[in-house]
Amino acid sequence: MSRLLHELILEQADHRPDATAIVYRQTPLDYASLASLIQSAARGFMELGLNRSERVAVYLPKRIETVTALFGTALAGGVFVPINPLLKPEQVAYILRDCNVRVLVTAGNRAELMEPLLADCPDLHSIVLVDGPIWTTHAVRHLRFIAWSELLSSDTKRLPARGIDIDMAAILYTSGSTGKPKGVVLSHRNMLAGAHSVAEYLDNRTDDRILAVLPFSFDYGLSQLTTAFVVGASVVLMEYLLPRDVAAMVAREAITGLAAVPPMWVQLARLNWPAAAVDSLRYFTNSGGTMPRATLTALRQALPKTTPYLMYGLTEAFRSTYLPPTEIDRRPDSIGKAIPNAEILVVREDGAPCAPGEPGELVHRGALVALGYWNDPAKTAERFRPLPGQNPGLPLTELAVWSGDTVRMDEEGFLYFIGRKDDMIKTSGYRVSPTEIEEVLYSSGQAAEAAALGILHPTLGQAVVAVIKPLRDPFNESELIAHCKRHLPNFMVPLQFIARTTDLPRNPNGKIDRKILAEELRALFQEPAS
């Protein structure tokens, strides 16, 4: 059984060398070839002077070189840092500085955009370019630029292990919707435990073909690789463009597994799916937020042969819960129970367990709990805290992830997401979940996209404001207000509805960014200065 992340690929290459590991632009790459590439890349990184536990950043869209660089870094004993290709140079430079990146793998055009900022990245000594001509910068003389083909060593003999399973494997940066992004440090053990757990409940198998649409900088996106490789399945790489492109790719590549976040599912649910896609897609998964019930219903109608998995996770613990598909009709709003090899607690502020139905904070314990936030002991101490109720006979403290999310657990142990602590709306003395309001907005049939916000108000504390992108033009506000009044108590009905013709802002992982919207509307109820 694999102990280190890259061994997933090497073991598949030993047992099923001709099986397809990756498909990129309709060209398959088998496990033997991928194993050879990561061996070559690992030797190349070591020849560049990469030492054990040093960081390699990969700033690329999804392509063969991206996957090779990630797993080649792991084989070399380094720590890979996947950077969302949508990030701007200033955001990338922050990550390079924050975790002292030594090697950057990127494309020529991206490196040129980064050039003015490279002088502020003193730990960076090598930039590997996967395309374009090799160039040098006079601004940073210590930097070495090399071509990807030059990095790849001709020596593909298997390298000995350069670490153990508790060593750092990856640093994944959160989206940074509040302040600067935080680097979540994951060990090989974390990532392998997560891969085995998710593959178990999804029943992944060797003949699965998984579409990788989400960015690898997102733990949910990266897990499409690890869960596939743990069983020897195939991953089809895709950069997300339009919803219809996803459906077309599912049909063309006979995709069996598709993972996405709620805003993407809302769009995909409105499509007429090709017959080939309806026949091939075995399962789909949702994480990164609550899927509106109307969206789930539409997807199940459009994809009647496909099994839905509703999940909840956080980067600090990879994945926490899933709802068994057999329970969806009984409790479609539930996020399920703990995944295999994890335990989920619901606790009060003092750590005491909540009663059934009582809202509390979700706490995750087990092998998936990350190593903390890179170079940030204060935030690590806030989020990674002693396990509540630990046996007093144990002399060493077990750390768990205190999620910051409010949930409730029913009498049968099923969990229901209420909201993030910092997203909860406090209006007229009530604490209101924005996701509950958004569910009603989507069920109206008028909202293509929706976000509920709490905006500072002189008498209410916060006023509930709904921002929507209408599904149809013209937008019937009075009808939407009436719908909300039928389904929500008065204190939850939005005081104001704001319609936008453009998409709602998203963070780099594709989730609707309530923080940006709240900042835009911060002065909505403030009296103008005299």
Coordinates of C-alpha atoms in Angstrom, one line a residue:
M1 CA 0.0 0.0 0.0
S2 CA 1.3 3.5 -0.9
R3 CA 2.9 5.5 1.9
L4 CA 3.9 8.5 -0.3
L5 CA 1.8 10.3 -2.8
H6 CA 3.8 9.6 -5.9
E7 CA 3.7 5.9 -5.1
L8 CA 0.1 5.9 -6.3
I9 CA 1.3 6.3 -9.9
L10 CA 4.4 4.0 -9.5
E11 CA 2.3 1.2 -8.2
Q12 CA -0.3 1.5 -11.0
A13 CA 2.6 1.5 -13.5
D14 CA 3.9 -1.8 -12.0
H15 CA 0.5 -3.5 -12.2
R16 CA -1.3 -1.9 -15.1
P17 CA 1.3 -0.1 -17.2
D18 CA -0.8 0.2 -20.3
A19 CA -3.9 1.6 -18.6
T20 CA -4.7 5.2 -19.3
A21 CA -3.8 7.6 -16.5
I22 CA -4.5 11.0 -18.1
V23 CA -6.2 12.3 -21.2
Y24 CA -5.1 15.7 -22.4
R25 CA -6.6 17.2 -25.6
Q26 CA -7.9 13.8 -26.6
T27 CA -4.5 12.2 -26.3
P28 CA -4.1 9.5 -23.6
L29 CA -1.0 8.9 -21.5
D30 CA -0.7 5.5 -19.8
Y31 CA 0.5 4.9 -16.2
A32 CA 3.9 3.6 -17.4
S33 CA 4.6 6.8 -19.3
L34 CA 3.4 9.0 -16.5
A35 CA 5.6 7.2 -14.0
S36 CA 8.6 7.7 -16.3
L37 CA 7.8 11.4 -16.6
I38 CA 7.6 11.9 -12.8
Q39 CA 10.9 10.0 -12.4
S40 CA 12.6 12.3 -14.9
A41 CA 11.1 15.5 -13.4
A42 CA 12.1 14.4 -9.9
R43 CA 15.7 13.9 -10.9
G44 CA 15.6 17.2 -12.7
F45 CA 14.3 19.1 -9.6
M46 CA 17.1 17.4 -7.5
E47 CA 19.7 18.4 -10.1
L48 CA 18.4 22.0 -9.7
G49 CA 19.4 21.7 -6.0
L50 CA 15.9 21.1 -4.6
N51 CA 16.3 19.8 -1.0
R52 CA 13.8 17.7 1.0
S53 CA 10.7 19.7 2.1
E54 CA 11.6 22.7 -0.2
R55 CA 8.7 24.2 -2.2
V56 CA 8.0 24.0 -5.9
A57 CA 5.2 26.2 -7.2
V58 CA 3.2 25.1 -10.3
Y59 CA 1.4 28.0 -12.0
L60 CA -0.2 26.4 -15.0
P61 CA -3.6 25.4 -16.4
K62 CA -4.3 21.7 -16.4
R63 CA -1.9 19.9 -18.7
I64 CA 0.5 16.9 -18.6
E65 CA 3.3 19.0 -17.3
T66 CA 1.2 20.2 -14.4
V67 CA 0.5 16.7 -13.2
T68 CA 4.1 15.7 -13.8
A69 CA 5.4 18.6 -11.8
L70 CA 3.1 18.0 -8.9
F71 CA 3.9 14.3 -8.4
G72 CA 7.6 14.7 -9.6
T73 CA 8.0 17.2 -6.7
A74 CA 6.6 14.7 -4.3
L75 CA 9.0 12.0 -5.5
A76 CA 12.0 14.4 -5.2
G77 CA 11.0 14.9 -1.5
G78 CA 9.8 18.5 -2.1
V79 CA 6.5 20.1 -1.4
F80 CA 4.3 21.1 -4.3
V81 CA 2.3 24.4 -4.3
P82 CA -0.4 24.4 -7.0
I83 CA -1.3 28.0 -7.9
N84 CA -4.7 28.8 -9.4
P85 CA -4.0 29.8 -13.0
L86 CA -6.7 32.6 -12.7
L87 CA -4.6 34.4 -10.1
K88 CA -2.9 37.7 -11.1
P89 CA 0.9 38.2 -10.8
E90 CA 0.7 40.1 -7.5
Q91 CA -1.3 37.3 -5.9
V92 CA 1.2 34.7 -7.3
A93 CA 4.2 36.7 -6.0
Y94 CA 2.6 36.8 -2.5
I95 CA 2.4 33.0 -2.5
L96 CA 6.0 32.6 -3.7
R97 CA 7.2 34.8 -0.9
D98 CA 5.0 33.5 1.8
C99 CA 6.1 29.8 1.5
N100 CA 9.7 30.5 0.3
V101 CA 9.3 28.8 -3.1
R102 CA 12.6 27.7 -4.6
V103 CA 11.4 26.5 -8.1
L104 CA 8.5 27.9 -10.2
V105 CA 7.1 25.8 -13.0
T106 CA 5.1 28.0 -15.4
A107 CA 4.6 29.1 -19.0
G108 CA 6.6 31.7 -20.8
N109 CA 3.8 34.3 -21.1
R110 CA 3.1 33.9 -17.4
A111 CA 6.7 34.3 -16.4
E112 CA 7.0 37.5 -18.4
L113 CA 4.0 39.0 -16.6
M114 CA 5.7 38.0 -13.3
E115 CA 9.0 39.6 -14.2
P116 CA 8.5 43.0 -12.4
L117 CA 7.8 41.1 -9.1
L118 CA 10.5 38.5 -9.2
A119 CA 13.0 40.6 -7.4
D120 CA 10.8 40.5 -4.3
C121 CA 10.9 36.7 -4.3
P122 CA 14.5 36.2 -2.8
D123 CA 14.2 32.4 -2.2
L124 CA 13.3 31.6 -5.8
H125 CA 16.3 30.4 -7.7
S126 CA 14.9 28.5 -10.8
I127 CA 12.0 29.0 -13.2
V128 CA 11.1 26.1 -15.4
L129 CA 9.2 27.1 -18.6
V130 CA 7.0 24.5 -20.2
D131 CA 6.8 26.5 -23.5
G132 CA 8.1 29.5 -25.3
P133 CA 11.7 30.6 -25.7
I134 CA 14.1 30.7 -22.8
W135 CA 14.8 34.2 -21.7
T136 CA 16.6 35.9 -18.8
T137 CA 15.7 38.9 -16.7
H138 CA 18.2 41.7 -15.9
A139 CA 16.1 42.6 -12.9
V140 CA 16.9 39.4 -11.0
R141 CA 20.4 38.1 -11.9
H142 CA 20.3 35.1 -9.6
L143 CA 17.4 33.4 -11.4
R144 CA 18.0 30.5 -13.7
F145 CA 15.5 29.9 -16.5
I146 CA 15.4 26.4 -18.0
A147 CA 13.1 24.6 -20.5
W148 CA 10.9 21.8 -19.4
S149 CA 12.7 19.5 -21.8
E150 CA 16.0 20.4 -20.2
L151 CA 14.6 19.7 -16.7
L152 CA 13.5 16.2 -17.6
S153 CA 16.4 13.8 -16.9
S154 CA 17.2 11.1 -19.3
D155 CA 17.8 8.8 -16.3
T156 CA 14.4 7.2 -15.5
K157 CA 15.7 4.6 -13.0
R158 CA 13.4 4.5 -10.0
L159 CA 14.5 6.8 -7.2
P160 CA 14.5 5.7 -3.5
A161 CA 12.0 7.2 -1.2
R162 CA 13.0 10.7 0.1
G163 CA 10.8 11.0 3.0
I164 CA 8.1 9.4 5.2
D165 CA 4.3 9.7 5.2
I166 CA 4.1 12.4 7.8
D167 CA 6.3 14.8 5.8
M168 CA 4.8 17.7 4.0
A169 CA 3.5 16.9 0.6
A170 CA 1.6 20.0 -0.5
I171 CA 0.6 23.5 0.5
L172 CA -2.8 24.6 -0.8
Y173 CA -3.7 28.3 -0.5
T174 CA -7.2 29.2 0.5
S175 CA -9.0 31.7 -1.7
G176 CA -8.4 34.6 0.6
S177 CA -11.9 36.0 0.7
T178 CA -10.9 37.4 4.1
G179 CA -7.5 39.0 4.1
K180 CA -4.4 37.3 2.6
P181 CA -4.7 33.7 1.6
K182 CA -3.6 31.0 4.1
G183 CA -1.4 28.1 3.1
V184 CA -2.9 24.8 4.4
V185 CA -0.1 22.3 4.8
L186 CA -1.0 18.7 3.9
S187 CA 1.1 15.6 4.6
H188 CA 1.4 12.5 2.4
R189 CA -0.6 10.7 5.0
N190 CA -3.4 13.3 4.9
M191 CA -3.7 13.1 1.1
L192 CA -3.5 9.3 0.9
A193 CA -6.0 8.9 3.7
G194 CA -8.4 11.2 1.9
A195 CA -7.9 9.5 -1.5
H196 CA -8.7 6.1 -0.1
S197 CA -11.7 7.3 1.9
V198 CA -13.3 9.2 -1.0
A199 CA -12.6 6.4 -3.5
E200 CA -14.3 4.0 -1.1
Y201 CA -17.6 5.7 -0.7
L202 CA -17.7 6.8 -4.4
D203 CA -16.9 3.2 -5.3
N204 CA -14.3 4.3 -7.8
R205 CA -13.0 1.6 -10.0
T206 CA -10.4 1.0 -12.7
D207 CA -12.8 1.7 -15.6
D208 CA -13.8 5.1 -14.3
R209 CA -13.1 8.2 -16.4
I210 CA -13.1 11.3 -14.2
L211 CA -13.4 14.8 -15.6
A212 CA -11.1 17.2 -13.9
V213 CA -12.8 20.6 -14.3
L214 CA -11.9 22.3 -11.0
P215 CA -8.5 23.8 -10.4
F216 CA -5.8 21.6 -8.8
S217 CA -5.1 24.5 -6.3
F218 CA -8.5 23.6 -4.8
D219 CA -8.4 20.5 -2.6
Y220 CA -11.6 19.3 -4.2
G221 CA -10.1 19.6 -7.6
L222 CA -6.8 18.0 -6.7
S223 CA -8.7 15.0 -5.2
Q224 CA -9.9 14.1 -8.7
L225 CA -6.3 13.1 -9.4
T226 CA -5.6 11.3 -6.1
T227 CA -8.9 9.3 -6.0
A228 CA -8.4 8.2 -9.6
F229 CA -4.8 7.2 -9.1
V230 CA -5.6 5.2 -6.0
V231 CA -7.7 2.8 -8.0
G232 CA -6.0 3.1 -11.4
A233 CA -8.8 5.1 -13.1
S234 CA -8.3 7.7 -15.8
V235 CA -8.5 11.5 -15.5
V236 CA -9.5 13.7 -18.4
L237 CA -8.1 17.2 -18.0
M238 CA -10.2 20.2 -18.9
E239 CA -10.2 23.9 -18.4
Y240 CA -13.7 25.1 -17.7
L241 CA -15.1 27.5 -20.3
L242 CA -18.9 27.2 -20.7
P243 CA -21.4 24.8 -19.2
R244 CA -22.2 23.3 -22.6
D245 CA -18.5 22.5 -23.0
V246 CA -18.6 20.3 -19.9
A247 CA -21.6 18.4 -21.1
A248 CA -20.1 17.9 -24.5
M249 CA -16.8 16.7 -22.9
V250 CA -18.7 14.2 -20.7
A251 CA -20.3 12.8 -23.9
R252 CA -17.2 12.8 -26.1
E253 CA -14.9 11.2 -23.5
A254 CA -17.5 8.8 -21.9
I255 CA -17.0 10.4 -18.5
T256 CA -18.2 8.4 -15.5
G257 CA -17.5 10.9 -12.7
L258 CA -17.9 14.6 -12.5
A259 CA -17.2 17.0 -9.6
A260 CA -18.4 20.6 -9.4
V261 CA -19.4 23.4 -7.0
P262 CA -22.9 24.8 -6.6
P263 CA -22.7 27.8 -9.0
M264 CA -21.5 25.4 -11.8
W265 CA -24.2 22.9 -11.0
V266 CA -26.9 25.6 -11.2
Q267 CA -25.7 26.3 -14.8
L268 CA -25.3 22.7 -15.7
A269 CA -28.8 21.9 -14.5
R270 CA -30.3 24.1 -17.2
L271 CA -28.7 22.2 -20.0
N272 CA -30.1 19.6 -22.4
W273 CA -27.5 16.9 -21.8
P274 CA -26.4 14.8 -24.8
A275 CA -27.7 11.2 -24.8
A276 CA -24.1 9.9 -24.7
A277 CA -23.5 11.9 -21.5
V278 CA -26.7 10.7 -19.9
D279 CA -25.6 7.1 -20.6
S280 CA -22.0 7.4 -19.4
L281 CA -22.1 9.5 -16.3
R282 CA -22.2 7.1 -13.3
Y283 CA -22.0 9.7 -10.5
F284 CA -21.7 13.4 -9.8
T285 CA -20.5 15.1 -6.6
N286 CA -21.1 18.5 -5.0
S287 CA -19.0 20.2 -2.4
G288 CA -17.9 23.8 -1.7
G289 CA -21.4 24.9 -0.6
T290 CA -25.0 23.7 -0.4
M291 CA -26.6 22.6 -3.7
P292 CA -30.1 24.3 -4.1
R293 CA -32.8 21.7 -3.9
A294 CA -34.3 22.9 -7.2
T295 CA -30.9 22.4 -8.8
L296 CA -30.6 18.9 -7.4
T297 CA -34.1 18.0 -8.7
A298 CA -33.3 19.4 -12.2
L299 CA -30.1 17.4 -12.4
R300 CA -31.7 14.2 -11.3
Q301 CA -34.3 14.7 -14.0
A302 CA -31.7 15.5 -16.7
L303 CA -29.4 12.7 -15.6
P304 CA -31.7 9.9 -14.4
K305 CA -29.0 7.2 -14.6
T306 CA -26.5 9.2 -12.5
T307 CA -26.0 8.8 -8.8
P308 CA -25.6 12.1 -6.9
Y309 CA -23.2 12.5 -3.9
L310 CA -23.7 15.6 -1.7
M311 CA -20.6 16.3 0.3
Y312 CA -19.0 18.8 2.7
G313 CA -15.4 19.5 3.2
L314 CA -12.8 22.0 4.2
T315 CA -9.3 22.4 2.9
E316 CA -7.9 21.9 6.5
A317 CA -9.3 18.3 6.5
F318 CA -9.8 17.5 2.8
R319 CA -13.3 16.0 3.1
S320 CA -15.6 15.6 6.1
T321 CA -19.0 14.2 5.2
Y322 CA -21.1 12.7 2.5
L323 CA -24.8 11.8 2.1
P324 CA -25.3 8.2 1.0
P325 CA -27.4 8.4 -2.2
T326 CA -30.0 6.1 -0.7
E327 CA -30.8 8.9 1.8
I328 CA -31.3 11.8 -0.7
D329 CA -35.0 11.4 -1.1
R330 CA -35.5 11.3 2.7
R331 CA -33.2 14.2 3.5
P332 CA -32.1 16.2 0.4
D333 CA -30.8 19.1 2.5
S334 CA -28.4 17.0 4.6
I335 CA -24.6 16.9 4.2
G336 CA -24.7 13.4 5.5
K337 CA -22.4 11.7 8.0
A338 CA -18.6 11.4 8.4
I339 CA -16.6 9.9 5.6
P340 CA -14.7 6.7 6.3
N341 CA -11.9 7.1 8.8
A342 CA -13.1 10.4 10.1
E343 CA -15.3 11.5 13.1
I344 CA -17.5 14.6 13.2
L345 CA -18.6 16.3 16.4
V346 CA -21.1 19.1 16.8
V347 CA -20.2 21.2 19.9
R348 CA -21.1 24.4 21.8
E349 CA -18.6 27.2 22.3
D350 CA -17.3 25.6 25.4
G351 CA -16.7 22.2 23.6
A352 CA -19.6 20.4 25.2
P353 CA -21.6 18.2 22.7
C354 CA -24.8 19.7 21.3
A355 CA -28.1 18.0 21.7
P356 CA -29.8 16.6 18.6
G357 CA -31.2 19.5 16.5
E358 CA -29.1 22.1 18.4
P359 CA -26.9 24.3 16.2
G360 CA -23.2 24.1 17.0
E361 CA -19.7 24.2 15.5
L362 CA -18.6 21.2 13.3
V363 CA -15.3 19.7 14.6
H364 CA -13.4 17.2 12.5
R365 CA -11.0 14.6 13.9
G366 CA -8.9 11.9 12.3
A367 CA -6.2 11.2 9.8
L368 CA -7.2 13.9 7.4
V369 CA -6.5 16.8 9.8
A370 CA -3.9 19.0 8.1
L371 CA -0.5 20.0 9.7
G372 CA -1.7 23.7 10.1
Y373 CA -1.3 26.9 8.2
W374 CA 2.2 27.7 6.8
N375 CA 4.1 30.3 8.7
D376 CA 1.0 31.4 10.7
P377 CA 1.0 30.0 14.3
A378 CA -1.7 32.4 15.4
K379 CA -4.3 31.3 12.8
T380 CA -3.2 27.7 13.2
A381 CA -4.0 28.0 17.0
E382 CA -7.4 29.4 16.2
R383 CA -8.4 26.6 13.8
F384 CA -6.4 23.6 15.0
R385 CA -7.4 23.1 18.6
P386 CA -7.5 20.3 21.2
L387 CA -10.1 17.7 20.6
P388 CA -13.1 18.4 22.9
G389 CA -13.8 15.6 25.4
Q390 CA -10.4 13.9 24.9
N391 CA -9.7 11.1 27.3
P392 CA -7.8 12.6 30.3
G393 CA -5.5 9.6 30.5
L394 CA -3.9 10.5 27.2
P395 CA -0.8 12.7 28.0
L396 CA -0.5 14.2 24.5
T397 CA -3.2 16.5 23.1
E398 CA -5.0 15.4 19.9
L399 CA -5.6 18.3 17.6
A400 CA -8.9 18.6 15.6
V401 CA -10.1 21.1 13.1
W402 CA -12.7 23.5 14.4
S403 CA -14.3 24.4 11.1
G404 CA -16.0 27.7 11.9
D405 CA -19.1 26.3 10.3
T406 CA -22.4 26.0 12.1
V407 CA -24.3 22.7 11.6
R408 CA -26.9 20.7 13.4
M409 CA -27.2 16.9 13.8
D410 CA -30.5 15.1 13.9
E411 CA -31.6 12.1 16.0
E412 CA -30.1 9.7 13.5
G413 CA -26.8 11.4 13.3
F414 CA -27.2 13.1 9.9
L415 CA -25.8 16.6 9.6
Y416 CA -27.3 19.8 8.2
F417 CA -25.2 22.8 7.2
I418 CA -26.5 26.1 8.6
G419 CA -23.7 28.6 7.6
R420 CA -20.3 29.9 8.3
K421 CA -20.0 31.7 11.6
D422 CA -18.7 34.8 9.8
D423 CA -21.4 34.6 7.1
M424 CA -24.4 34.4 9.5
I425 CA -26.7 37.3 9.3
K426 CA -27.7 39.0 12.6
T427 CA -31.0 40.8 12.0
S428 CA -33.6 42.1 14.5
G429 CA -32.0 39.9 17.2
Y430 CA -32.2 36.7 15.0
R431 CA -29.3 34.7 13.6
V432 CA -30.1 33.8 10.0
S433 CA -28.5 31.4 7.6
P434 CA -27.8 32.9 4.2
T435 CA -28.0 29.5 2.5
E436 CA -31.6 29.0 3.8
I437 CA -32.6 32.2 2.1
E438 CA -30.7 31.3 -1.1
E439 CA -32.5 28.0 -1.2
V440 CA -35.8 29.8 -1.3
L441 CA -34.6 32.3 -4.0
Y442 CA -33.5 29.4 -6.2
S443 CA -36.8 27.6 -5.7
S444 CA -38.7 30.6 -7.0
G445 CA -37.6 29.8 -10.6
Q446 CA -36.5 33.4 -11.0
A447 CA -32.9 33.3 -10.0
A448 CA -30.0 32.0 -12.1
E449 CA -27.6 33.0 -9.4
A450 CA -28.3 34.2 -5.8
A451 CA -26.6 35.4 -2.7
A452 CA -28.1 36.5 0.6
L453 CA -26.1 39.1 2.6
G454 CA -26.3 40.9 5.9
I455 CA -25.7 44.6 5.4
L456 CA -25.2 47.1 8.3
H457 CA -28.5 48.8 9.1
P458 CA -29.2 51.6 11.6
T459 CA -32.1 49.9 13.3
L460 CA -32.0 46.2 12.4
G461 CA -28.3 45.6 13.1
Q462 CA -28.0 43.9 9.7
A463 CA -30.6 44.0 7.0
V464 CA -31.1 40.9 4.7
V465 CA -30.3 41.8 1.1
A466 CA -30.7 39.4 -1.8
V467 CA -28.5 39.8 -4.9
I468 CA -29.6 37.8 -7.9
K469 CA -28.9 37.4 -11.5
P470 CA -32.4 36.9 -12.9
L471 CA -33.1 33.7 -14.9
R472 CA -35.4 35.6 -17.3
D473 CA -35.9 39.2 -18.5
P474 CA -38.0 41.1 -17.4
F475 CA -37.4 40.3 -13.7
N476 CA -40.6 40.2 -11.6
E477 CA -39.6 41.5 -8.2
S478 CA -43.1 41.5 -6.7
E479 CA -43.5 37.8 -7.6
L480 CA -40.2 37.0 -6.0
I481 CA -41.1 38.9 -2.8
A482 CA -44.4 37.1 -2.6
H483 CA -42.6 33.8 -3.0
C484 CA -40.2 34.6 -0.2
K485 CA -43.0 35.7 2.1
R486 CA -44.8 32.3 1.5
H487 CA -41.7 30.3 2.4
L488 CA -39.8 32.4 5.0
P489 CA -40.6 34.1 8.3
N490 CA -40.8 37.9 8.1
F491 CA -37.4 38.5 9.6
M492 CA -35.8 36.4 6.9
V493 CA -37.5 38.0 3.9
P494 CA -34.9 40.3 2.2
L495 CA -35.5 44.0 2.8
Q496 CA -34.1 44.7 -0.6
F497 CA -33.6 42.8 -3.8
I498 CA -30.8 43.8 -6.2
A499 CA -30.8 42.3 -9.7
R500 CA -27.6 42.2 -11.7
T501 CA -27.3 41.4 -15.4
T502 CA -23.7 40.0 -14.9
D503 CA -22.6 36.9 -13.1
L504 CA -22.1 37.2 -9.4
P505 CA -18.5 37.5 -8.4
R506 CA -16.7 34.3 -7.6
N507 CA -13.6 33.4 -5.7
P508 CA -10.8 31.4 -7.5
N509 CA -12.4 28.1 -6.6
G510 CA -15.7 29.0 -8.4
K511 CA -17.8 29.7 -5.3
I512 CA -20.0 32.9 -5.2
D513 CA -18.0 35.4 -3.1
R514 CA -20.4 37.0 -0.6
K515 CA -17.5 39.1 0.9
I516 CA -17.0 41.0 -2.4
L517 CA -20.8 41.6 -2.7
A518 CA -21.0 42.8 0.9
E519 CA -18.2 45.2 0.5
E520 CA -19.9 46.6 -2.7
L521 CA -23.1 47.2 -0.7
R522 CA -21.6 48.3 2.6
A523 CA -23.0 51.8 2.4
L524 CA -26.5 50.8 1.2
F525 CA -28.4 51.8 4.3
Q526 CA -26.0 54.5 5.6
E527 CA -27.3 58.0 5.5
P528 CA -25.2 60.3 3.3
A529 CA -22.8 62.6 5.0
S530 CA -24.2 66.1 5.5

